[in-house]
XYZ file of C-alpha atoms in Angstrom:
676
model
C -0.005 -0.024 -0.024
C 1.676 3.162 -1.226
C -1.205 5.653 -1.215
C -2.254 6.866 2.225
C -5.874 5.944 2.896
C -7.942 8.728 4.487
C -11.465 9.259 5.601
C -13.313 11.289 8.305
C -13.778 9.289 11.502
C -17.414 10.103 11.890
C -18.203 9.249 8.252
C -16.491 5.857 8.619
C -18.521 4.816 11.644
C -21.783 6.074 10.097
C -21.044 3.804 7.045
C -20.510 0.951 9.429
C -23.766 1.606 11.223
C -25.915 1.609 8.038
C -28.700 -0.973 8.430
C -27.657 -1.646 11.957
C -28.990 -0.757 15.414
C -26.732 -0.015 18.437
C -27.244 -2.323 21.496
C -24.286 -1.355 23.773
C -21.120 0.651 23.401
C -17.853 0.873 25.283
C -15.376 3.714 24.538
C -11.957 4.466 25.964
C -9.969 7.622 25.763
C -7.128 9.590 27.422
C -8.461 13.092 26.896
C -12.196 13.476 27.109
C -14.522 16.379 26.276
C -17.962 15.190 27.380
C -20.023 17.966 25.725
C -18.292 17.428 22.381
C -18.689 13.697 22.684
C -22.417 13.849 23.109
C -23.018 16.483 20.445
C -20.635 15.341 17.681
C -19.230 11.806 18.331
C -22.254 9.932 19.675
C -24.535 10.718 16.663
C -22.178 8.710 14.467
C -23.330 5.505 16.221
C -27.053 5.932 15.498
C -28.357 5.277 11.985
C -31.099 7.971 12.329
C -31.647 11.466 11.036
C -30.670 14.081 13.621
C -31.269 17.752 13.748
C -28.467 20.334 12.931
C -29.554 22.372 16.096
C -27.513 21.220 19.088
C -30.358 21.354 21.638
C -32.836 19.514 19.428
C -30.166 16.952 18.569
C -29.651 16.176 22.283
C -33.337 15.636 22.745
C -33.350 13.202 19.809
C -30.261 11.385 21.262
C -31.963 11.308 24.730
C -34.870 9.433 23.077
C -32.599 7.098 21.016
C -30.403 6.202 24.090
C -33.511 5.381 26.140
C -34.459 2.707 23.646
C -31.088 0.912 23.645
C -31.076 -2.627 24.806
C -27.903 -2.029 26.745
C -25.854 0.948 27.859
C -23.089 3.313 26.631
C -20.017 3.725 28.780
C -16.901 5.887 28.418
C -13.775 5.173 30.414
C -11.348 8.086 30.459
C -8.118 9.142 32.305
C -9.058 11.149 35.438
C -6.430 13.710 34.450
C -7.616 14.021 30.852
C -10.904 15.781 31.357
C -11.252 18.677 28.841
C -13.684 21.506 29.527
C -14.619 22.637 25.984
C -17.007 25.026 24.366
C -19.702 22.307 23.949
C -20.544 22.221 27.605
C -20.926 19.176 29.841
C -22.533 15.848 29.778
C -26.380 15.695 29.755
C -27.332 12.244 28.425
C -27.777 8.765 29.964
C -24.293 7.691 29.379
C -22.044 6.167 32.064
C -18.778 8.174 32.464
C -16.053 6.399 34.439
C -12.701 8.093 35.351
C -9.707 5.894 35.693
C -6.718 6.605 37.958
C -3.497 5.094 36.698
C 0.132 5.164 37.826
C 1.189 6.590 34.448
C -1.446 7.488 31.787
C -4.672 5.665 30.966
C -3.968 5.952 27.272
C -6.084 3.462 25.159
C -8.336 4.744 22.468
C -10.956 2.184 21.622
C -14.524 2.058 20.288
C -16.496 -1.185 20.812
C -19.973 -1.198 19.357
C -22.349 -4.165 19.867
C -24.813 -3.848 17.046
C -27.655 -5.885 15.545
C -29.055 -5.957 12.056
C -32.239 -3.958 11.591
C -33.609 -6.595 9.265
C -34.298 -10.012 10.732
C -32.858 -13.074 9.019
C -34.988 -15.890 7.548
C -35.391 -17.316 11.111
C -36.585 -14.063 12.564
C -33.394 -13.248 14.384
C -31.442 -10.027 14.221
C -27.724 -11.190 14.076
C -25.306 -9.448 16.378
C -21.884 -8.057 15.356
C -19.120 -6.539 17.488
C -17.205 -3.562 15.927
C -13.780 -3.283 17.523
C -11.852 -0.117 16.732
C -8.332 0.902 17.750
C -7.453 4.480 17.130
C -5.189 7.308 18.040
C -7.819 9.885 18.453
C -9.138 11.155 21.796
C -12.826 11.897 22.334
C -12.208 15.676 21.791
C -12.764 18.225 19.126
C -9.124 18.103 18.014
C -9.174 14.239 17.976
C -12.299 13.969 15.757
C -12.284 17.090 13.707
C -8.851 18.613 13.485
C -5.862 16.310 13.818
C -4.519 13.754 11.459
C -5.356 10.473 13.278
C -5.362 6.756 12.453
C -8.108 4.087 13.023
C -8.761 0.504 12.146
C -12.027 -1.408 12.752
C -12.453 -5.187 12.923
C -15.893 -6.932 12.859
C -16.633 -10.086 14.838
C -19.877 -11.766 13.781
C -21.965 -13.742 16.321
C -20.382 -17.114 17.054
C -17.309 -16.349 14.887
C -13.801 -17.787 15.324
C -11.511 -14.856 16.044
C -8.012 -14.258 17.134
C -9.132 -11.251 19.124
C -11.287 -12.962 21.809
C -8.810 -13.843 24.555
C -6.741 -10.613 24.555
C -9.865 -8.432 24.260
C -11.578 -10.278 27.147
C -8.543 -9.785 29.410
C -8.240 -6.170 28.432
C -11.925 -5.407 29.292
C -11.596 -7.360 32.599
C -8.603 -5.274 33.497
C -10.505 -2.104 32.849
C -13.247 -3.193 35.285
C -10.567 -3.896 37.929
C -9.051 -0.383 37.543
C -12.502 1.276 38.063
C -13.767 2.519 41.418
C -15.554 -0.157 43.513
C -19.276 -0.595 43.083
C -19.200 0.789 39.556
C -21.720 -0.747 37.116
C -20.106 -2.073 33.911
C -23.207 -3.250 32.062
C -21.877 -2.205 28.743
C -18.579 -4.079 29.198
C -20.494 -7.101 30.482
C -22.655 -7.084 27.273
C -19.466 -7.209 25.159
C -17.893 -9.928 27.365
C -21.037 -12.052 27.000
C -20.860 -11.673 23.267
C -17.180 -12.691 23.262
C -17.900 -15.738 25.398
C -20.075 -17.048 22.593
C -17.314 -16.640 20.089
C -14.408 -19.107 19.656
C -10.721 -18.226 20.118
C -8.878 -19.004 16.890
C -5.478 -20.718 17.676
C -3.641 -19.991 14.428
C -1.731 -16.762 14.164
C -2.076 -16.744 10.410
C -4.106 -18.387 7.641
C -2.494 -19.155 4.256
C 0.601 -17.255 5.238
C -1.351 -14.064 5.974
C -1.253 -12.717 9.558
C -4.504 -12.495 11.261
C -5.367 -9.276 13.199
C -3.971 -9.251 16.736
C -5.039 -7.053 19.626
C -2.486 -5.478 21.875
C -3.716 -4.814 25.377
C -0.436 -3.645 27.091
C 0.155 -6.709 29.300
C 3.652 -7.011 27.762
C 6.039 -4.406 26.362
C 5.286 -3.348 22.808
C 8.707 -4.505 21.421
C 8.092 -7.950 22.933
C 4.603 -8.084 21.402
C 5.824 -7.097 17.957
C 8.836 -9.463 18.190
C 6.763 -12.401 19.226
C 4.394 -12.023 16.252
C 6.352 -10.710 13.229
C 10.136 -10.726 13.946
C 10.828 -13.705 11.706
C 8.747 -12.376 8.813
C 9.981 -8.786 8.997
C 13.766 -9.157 9.600
C 15.616 -6.819 7.335
C 12.345 -5.024 6.396
C 11.680 -1.281 5.744
C 10.310 0.435 8.821
C 8.273 3.635 8.909
C 7.134 5.279 12.145
C 4.674 8.062 12.684
C 4.383 9.387 16.226
C 3.658 12.857 17.588
C 5.506 12.501 20.875
C 9.021 11.467 21.905
C 10.825 11.276 25.254
C 12.510 14.269 26.811
C 15.782 12.420 26.558
C 19.081 12.507 24.587
C 18.328 9.276 22.790
C 15.205 7.529 21.360
C 15.422 4.274 23.298
C 12.226 2.738 21.824
C 13.481 3.347 18.296
C 16.884 1.864 19.078
C 15.115 -1.266 20.500
C 13.018 -1.729 17.370
C 16.068 -1.345 15.091
C 17.868 -3.953 17.223
C 15.002 -6.435 16.964
C 14.281 -6.030 13.136
C 17.506 -4.845 11.619
C 15.601 -2.776 9.043
C 17.216 -1.795 5.675
C 15.928 1.774 6.032
C 13.926 3.716 8.705
C 11.963 6.806 8.252
C 10.555 8.580 11.317
C 8.049 11.382 11.136
C 9.361 14.650 12.511
C 6.576 16.617 14.201
C 6.841 20.345 13.453
C 4.855 23.418 14.256
C 3.512 25.636 11.457
C 6.559 27.873 11.953
C 8.960 24.887 11.528
C 9.875 24.276 15.136
C 10.614 20.601 15.829
C 8.688 19.046 18.664
C 11.544 16.951 19.882
C 14.550 17.604 22.106
C 17.556 18.797 20.191
C 19.876 16.070 21.510
C 17.377 13.404 20.580
C 16.986 14.842 17.104
C 20.682 14.750 16.555
C 21.160 11.152 17.961
C 18.470 9.844 15.524
C 19.887 11.816 12.672
C 23.225 10.135 13.261
C 21.837 6.563 13.173
C 22.751 4.689 9.956
C 19.903 4.401 7.352
C 17.518 6.328 9.576
C 15.918 9.546 8.251
C 13.743 12.195 9.865
C 10.823 12.572 7.415
C 7.592 14.374 6.666
C 4.152 13.599 5.251
C 2.892 14.907 1.829
C 1.804 18.460 1.915
C -1.732 17.723 0.673
C -2.290 15.469 3.725
C -0.908 17.969 6.151
C -2.867 21.087 4.891
C -6.084 22.088 6.689
C -7.687 22.966 3.290
C -7.138 22.823 -0.452
C -5.500 26.248 -0.654
C -1.776 26.518 -0.596
C -1.837 29.113 2.311
C -4.053 26.896 4.506
C -2.444 26.041 7.836
C -1.048 22.612 8.666
C -2.810 20.054 10.791
C -1.367 18.473 13.850
C -0.287 14.827 13.304
C -1.600 12.767 16.209
C -1.506 9.287 14.500
C 0.641 6.541 15.898
C 1.557 4.017 13.141
C 4.405 1.595 12.840
C 4.785 0.197 9.195
C 6.853 -2.884 8.460
C 7.120 -3.762 4.835
C 9.182 -5.740 2.315
C 9.160 -5.287 -1.493
C 10.282 -8.743 -2.441
C 8.040 -10.502 -1.533
C 5.400 -7.797 -1.417
C 4.217 -7.645 2.140
C 3.150 -5.052 4.685
C 2.224 -5.386 8.331
C 1.076 -2.410 10.392
C 0.747 -1.657 13.974
C -1.522 1.226 14.931
C -3.334 2.513 17.973
C -2.452 4.594 20.974
C 1.302 3.998 21.699
C 3.701 6.865 20.923
C 7.352 6.351 20.396
C 8.094 6.840 24.073
C 9.421 4.601 26.889
C 6.167 4.877 28.948
C 4.163 3.736 25.923
C 6.495 0.817 24.930
C 7.595 -0.542 28.308
C 5.614 -2.984 30.473
C 4.180 -1.238 33.529
C 4.051 2.218 31.883
C 0.974 3.645 30.195
C -2.017 1.489 29.537
C -2.103 1.250 25.719
C -3.915 -0.691 23.102
C -3.608 -1.260 19.401
C -4.023 -3.603 16.364
C -1.307 -5.603 14.551
C -2.543 -6.509 11.071
C -1.438 -7.490 7.642
C -2.335 -5.050 4.769
C -3.268 -6.242 1.311
C -0.405 -5.329 -1.119
C -1.576 -5.571 -4.795
C 1.422 -3.278 -5.617
C 4.898 -3.056 -4.226
C 4.678 -1.041 -0.923
C 6.767 2.005 -0.440
C 7.233 4.771 2.134
C 4.484 7.217 2.861
C 7.106 9.646 4.372
C 9.700 11.662 2.442
C 13.058 12.460 4.035
C 13.065 15.940 5.687
C 16.228 17.718 4.592
C 15.399 20.974 6.433
C 17.228 21.087 9.739
C 15.106 22.680 12.461
C 16.293 25.961 13.934
C 14.178 25.693 17.055
C 13.294 22.627 19.218
C 10.365 22.379 21.649
C 9.700 19.386 23.810
C 6.006 18.313 24.078
C 4.861 15.591 26.406
C 2.198 12.920 25.914
C -0.024 14.784 28.310
C 0.030 17.842 26.020
C -3.376 19.581 26.101
C -4.614 17.887 29.277
C -5.242 19.732 32.454
C -2.235 20.134 34.733
C -4.270 19.197 37.781
C -6.704 16.356 38.475
C -8.464 15.037 41.470
C -8.930 11.433 42.894
C -12.515 12.482 43.800
C -15.395 10.648 42.187
C -18.914 12.116 42.644
C -22.072 10.262 41.963
C -25.800 11.364 41.989
C -28.817 9.064 41.693
C -31.896 10.853 40.406
C -34.133 8.034 41.551
C -33.090 7.969 45.195
C -32.042 11.659 45.214
C -28.856 10.681 47.066
C -25.236 11.686 46.282
C -22.027 9.825 47.307
C -18.283 10.408 46.960
C -15.305 8.081 46.413
C -11.692 9.062 47.086
C -9.592 6.988 44.704
C -6.349 7.189 46.607
C -4.525 5.042 49.250
C -4.627 7.867 51.861
C -7.666 9.683 53.180
C -8.742 12.958 51.592
C -8.475 16.371 53.109
C -11.655 18.412 53.590
C -12.877 19.333 50.109
C -15.074 22.106 48.693
C -17.045 21.669 45.510
C -18.330 24.582 43.457
C -20.205 25.319 40.271
C -18.690 28.324 38.506
C -17.395 29.720 41.748
C -20.812 29.254 43.481
C -20.287 26.953 46.480
C -22.172 23.637 46.500
C -20.919 22.215 49.735
C -18.116 20.678 51.774
C -17.020 16.959 51.609
C -14.828 14.948 53.838
C -12.394 14.061 54.943
C -13.154 10.864 52.998
C -11.883 7.350 53.765
C -9.711 5.934 50.997
C -11.421 3.974 48.270
C -14.866 3.505 49.605
C -18.144 5.270 48.752
C -19.461 7.706 51.282
C -23.058 9.032 51.188
C -23.187 12.824 51.363
C -25.353 15.047 53.529
C -28.906 15.692 52.197
C -28.124 19.464 51.754
C -25.062 18.736 49.584
C -27.038 16.156 47.523
C -29.776 18.705 46.950
C -27.180 21.368 45.880
C -25.660 18.816 43.484
C -29.053 18.030 41.934
C -29.688 21.761 41.391
C -26.229 22.153 39.810
C -26.795 19.213 37.545
C -29.720 20.952 35.789
C -27.120 23.197 34.206
C -23.800 21.342 34.234
C -22.283 17.987 35.309
C -18.805 19.549 35.648
C -17.913 20.914 39.087
C -14.645 22.303 40.610
C -12.914 20.634 43.469
C -10.937 22.777 45.957
C -8.752 21.721 48.851
C -6.543 19.092 47.301
C -3.454 21.126 46.341
C -3.006 24.699 45.350
C -5.261 24.592 42.271
C -8.821 23.482 41.781
C -9.621 20.566 39.452
C -12.695 19.746 37.449
C -14.693 16.579 38.191
C -17.482 15.128 36.041
C -20.403 13.983 38.212
C -21.514 10.432 37.458
C -25.373 10.431 37.085
C -27.476 7.345 37.793
C -31.182 6.707 37.784
C -31.424 8.870 34.695
C -35.001 7.984 33.921
C -35.870 10.234 36.883
C -33.851 13.187 35.751
C -36.077 16.018 34.467
C -36.100 15.880 30.700
C -34.229 18.392 28.557
C -37.724 19.095 27.076
C -40.674 19.523 29.495
C -42.916 21.777 27.420
C -45.012 19.084 25.721
C -48.740 19.372 26.269
C -51.040 16.559 27.220
C -52.076 16.178 23.615
C -48.457 16.223 22.399
C -47.432 13.460 24.855
C -50.359 11.265 23.683
C -49.549 12.015 20.011
C -45.869 11.006 20.633
C -46.829 7.753 22.170
C -48.846 6.989 18.976
C -45.783 7.351 16.653
C -44.405 4.040 15.522
C -40.900 4.562 14.152
C -37.709 6.240 15.470
C -37.817 8.496 12.405
C -41.305 9.663 13.170
C -40.392 10.426 16.758
C -37.243 12.214 15.789
C -39.102 14.367 13.396
C -41.830 15.122 15.972
C -39.205 16.187 18.504
C -37.533 18.486 16.033
C -40.795 20.182 15.262
C -41.887 20.529 18.860
C -38.531 21.569 20.189
C -37.759 24.361 17.736
C -38.547 26.824 20.505
C -35.391 25.654 22.156
C -33.185 25.664 19.127
C -32.061 29.338 19.640
C -30.160 28.255 22.743
C -27.580 26.126 20.862
C -25.503 25.853 17.777
C -27.164 25.223 14.411
C -30.449 26.979 15.286
C -30.368 28.948 12.048
C -30.724 25.638 10.133
C -34.003 24.683 11.844
C -37.292 25.292 10.065
C -40.044 26.532 12.387
C -43.043 24.645 11.010
C -46.568 24.353 12.364
C -48.159 20.973 12.652
C -51.692 20.716 11.341
C -54.248 19.682 13.989
C -56.552 16.760 13.546
C -60.345 17.089 13.613
C -61.342 17.737 17.221
C -64.389 15.585 17.541
C -65.245 13.584 20.679
C -64.711 10.316 18.689
C -61.368 11.461 17.393
C -60.135 12.518 20.772
C -61.164 9.268 22.559
C -59.885 7.094 19.680
C -56.581 9.062 19.973
C -56.413 8.479 23.693
C -56.994 4.679 23.442
C -54.588 4.346 20.528
C -51.869 6.282 22.348
C -52.155 4.227 25.524
C -52.305 1.004 23.491
C -49.071 1.936 21.803
C -47.520 2.771 25.209
C -48.618 -0.529 26.676
C -47.317 -2.526 23.795
C -43.899 -0.699 24.123
C -43.735 -1.394 27.860
C -44.683 -5.054 27.393
C -42.197 -5.475 24.645
C -39.381 -4.080 26.787
C -40.227 -6.387 29.621
C -40.609 -9.425 27.419
C -37.146 -8.750 25.949
C -35.513 -8.355 29.401
C -35.182 -4.503 29.035
C -36.820 -3.105 32.213
C -34.875 0.147 31.938
C -36.984 1.179 28.940
C -40.192 0.213 30.711
C -39.225 2.290 33.768
C -38.383 5.243 31.582
C -41.954 5.277 30.207
C -43.771 4.415 33.386
C -41.989 6.101 36.223
C -39.474 8.460 34.608
C -39.483 12.298 34.390
C -38.851 12.534 30.642
C -41.000 14.567 28.305
C -43.037 11.477 27.253
C -43.140 9.601 30.569
C -46.399 8.653 32.230
C -45.528 10.808 35.257
C -44.944 13.788 33.014
C -48.386 13.270 31.477
C -49.842 13.381 35.043
C -47.905 16.581 35.641
C -49.563 18.157 32.605
C -53.022 17.056 33.687
C -52.373 18.501 37.158
C -51.195 21.790 35.635
C -54.270 21.985 33.325
C -56.816 20.518 35.730
C -58.934 23.723 35.753
C -58.742 24.214 31.996
C -58.680 20.679 30.663
C -62.033 19.243 29.524
C -63.284 17.290 32.495
C -64.301 14.244 30.407
C -61.027 14.153 28.603
C -59.085 14.398 31.836
C -61.154 11.694 33.458
C -60.745 9.251 30.540
C -56.986 9.825 30.339
C -56.645 9.264 34.090
C -58.653 5.993 33.766
C -56.370 4.887 30.938
C -53.331 5.576 33.179
C -54.845 3.464 36.024
C -55.771 0.692 33.607
C -52.286 0.482 32.192
C -50.665 0.321 35.648
C -53.240 -2.387 36.722
C -52.483 -4.577 33.767
C -48.780 -4.273 34.006
C -48.760 -5.039 37.704
C -50.976 -8.077 37.217
C -48.965 -9.507 34.211
C -45.425 -8.628 35.455
C -45.616 -8.936 39.238
C -41.857 -9.447 39.809
C -41.047 -6.288 37.874
C -43.799 -4.288 39.696
C -42.577 -5.446 43.126
C -39.076 -4.273 42.316
C -40.574 -0.902 41.438
C -42.724 -0.804 44.616
C -41.552 2.678 45.631
C -41.993 4.106 42.219
C -45.447 2.449 41.892
C -46.557 3.912 45.312
C -45.544 7.379 44.198
C -47.542 6.895 40.946
C -50.504 5.691 42.872
C -50.286 8.818 45.089
C -50.445 11.008 42.004
C -53.774 9.327 40.977
C -55.133 10.290 44.436
C -54.017 13.849 44.024
C -55.841 14.076 40.730
C -59.235 12.994 42.062
C -60.212 16.529 41.692
C -60.682 15.821 37.915
C -63.355 13.347 38.816
C -64.840 15.758 41.328
C -65.350 18.222 38.542
C -67.492 15.760 36.636
C -69.604 15.068 39.720
C -70.022 18.765 40.284
C -71.110 19.495 36.730
C -73.516 16.522 36.451
C -75.118 16.227 39.873
C -74.905 13.666 42.695
C -76.699 10.918 40.736
C -73.769 10.938 38.273
C -71.607 9.423 40.957
C -73.381 6.130 40.786
C -72.749 5.944 37.080
C -69.025 6.762 37.466
C -68.563 4.070 40.055
C -70.060 1.517 37.740
C -67.995 2.920 34.842
C -64.771 2.906 36.909
C -65.220 -0.757 37.671
C -65.749 -1.978 34.166
C -63.299 0.399 32.599
C -60.429 -1.048 34.709
C -61.601 -4.585 34.121
C -60.244 -5.450 30.662
C -62.608 -7.548 28.490
C -61.290 -10.884 27.106
C -62.011 -11.867 23.587
C -64.625 -14.629 23.177
C -63.397 -17.687 21.258
C -65.557 -18.587 18.383
C -67.472 -21.886 18.784
C -67.113 -24.760 16.288
C -70.860 -25.060 15.883
């Protein structure tokens, strides 16, 4: 392969997702911008049309995530949190910070997907997409830098060389996380891998199978154990943005010693002004090595645009190309490891990558060209470039269902007394905290955290060192978090329940939420359209009520039958814009203006739905006893709607309503036709 393949990351994942539906996702990154991730990265994993307006897009994603069979989880380095322009996290995604003795540096995307179309047996086959890349989950990683990425697909029940190493890698991530952390997304992937078969052969027909590197051994040992014999005396090309602040490049010297390459070309990272991002002594020592050349990428790859005067992009890719020309063969390693000791040695950074053979229809050649221009200036940049210079071992968690907050101090020693604040506004004091155990926080602090979370999930931590650090609050019980959109009317909620497809619901949200579009980016691209109203006859209204509740009940039953109680709880007990509880809120707010008959029939439909679900799914209902009790209390509060009917129709009407209540709640059973 001589030409450099290139494609936008989001476009590539969107192509992979065509005709597929996401079930669970696990992502790993060093630097992490949660707002950018939700707005710009997450949409690539959903094969649905989304609005250009940022606020509306979040609403549509909120709806799509709720319907997932599994969960989405992001694991990031606790010191790599980036506070960007896109704001903080708002969606039902599990964000888990990892404390590591060096750097938690893997960049991976694992997507468990199913085909939208069923096969001839009625099943939706599962596939696991496994990506190793160099890009962080940040604006620069996905939009600006030159990065690298490779995706492997594992079909359900496949034989694969990736199973064992990928399993051990995911298990190690769980062990590195704070105690009592839910890893539902990783567990879904592990369950899928258990059903696959580990392939014992390293190659088939002389071609190396893809191998996963999970950092349990040094990178040189990994490469040597798999390709040293095949690639002795090869050509070697290395692209890395970072080098050690040292006089010599020890990782390069070790690779040269192992593979004895004919020629080596190493990418020289430079600024737009020509400064070299390496130490001067290291530059000179590499330059003096025989058959080793500092090199550069083609200008058309480096430029930000097509015009000659466009600036250059930062190269953040990490690629190690081993190739021979006779025979024609190329093997690449790509992923997260830079050409540094902490990335290459055992016990340093936690890294990951793919080793794979590349098809070579033509004789492979170098991508890089020797860089003959000696730098005049040298600037050393570390692997943690761009990350915050302070981090905190503090983990904060808030549960919207229980309305409780807790803290975890991820350090071997107790914490000092800490203060947390939201944009310099005090939230409360915490600690001292015992090391590595969850501590429930005072009710006042929990309440203040809940208030802060309505605006941001990023808070400042003071008291651990001279500088404050940002911490991303981990939110749980998200079905009970007030929705991003709470302006839907009673009629809107019922209409929304009646919509059958994800596309219909996304379009409905965009139309109803355009009033919010001015609060985010892309609002000028939203068309403010009016929805035509249906004929408002008594029959139309009642038919609409029954149809809406029928659709809701079928959706709840489907979720419970498929073992997805989270979706059912969102709809029945949640506080989202289309939850049953939100509908009751709307009725309560409109109790004096809502047509009394309409309000009464809607309330009876609510009661009937709860009665039927409790009867048919007693185990689920008992687990939701507290939520069910709260819902029952809401019905009692809204008895005033029934009282209005009695007041308007006289005392004798009460006898009719009592009879009607009984038979409305008792669902009729279809009569079987007799043979005679």
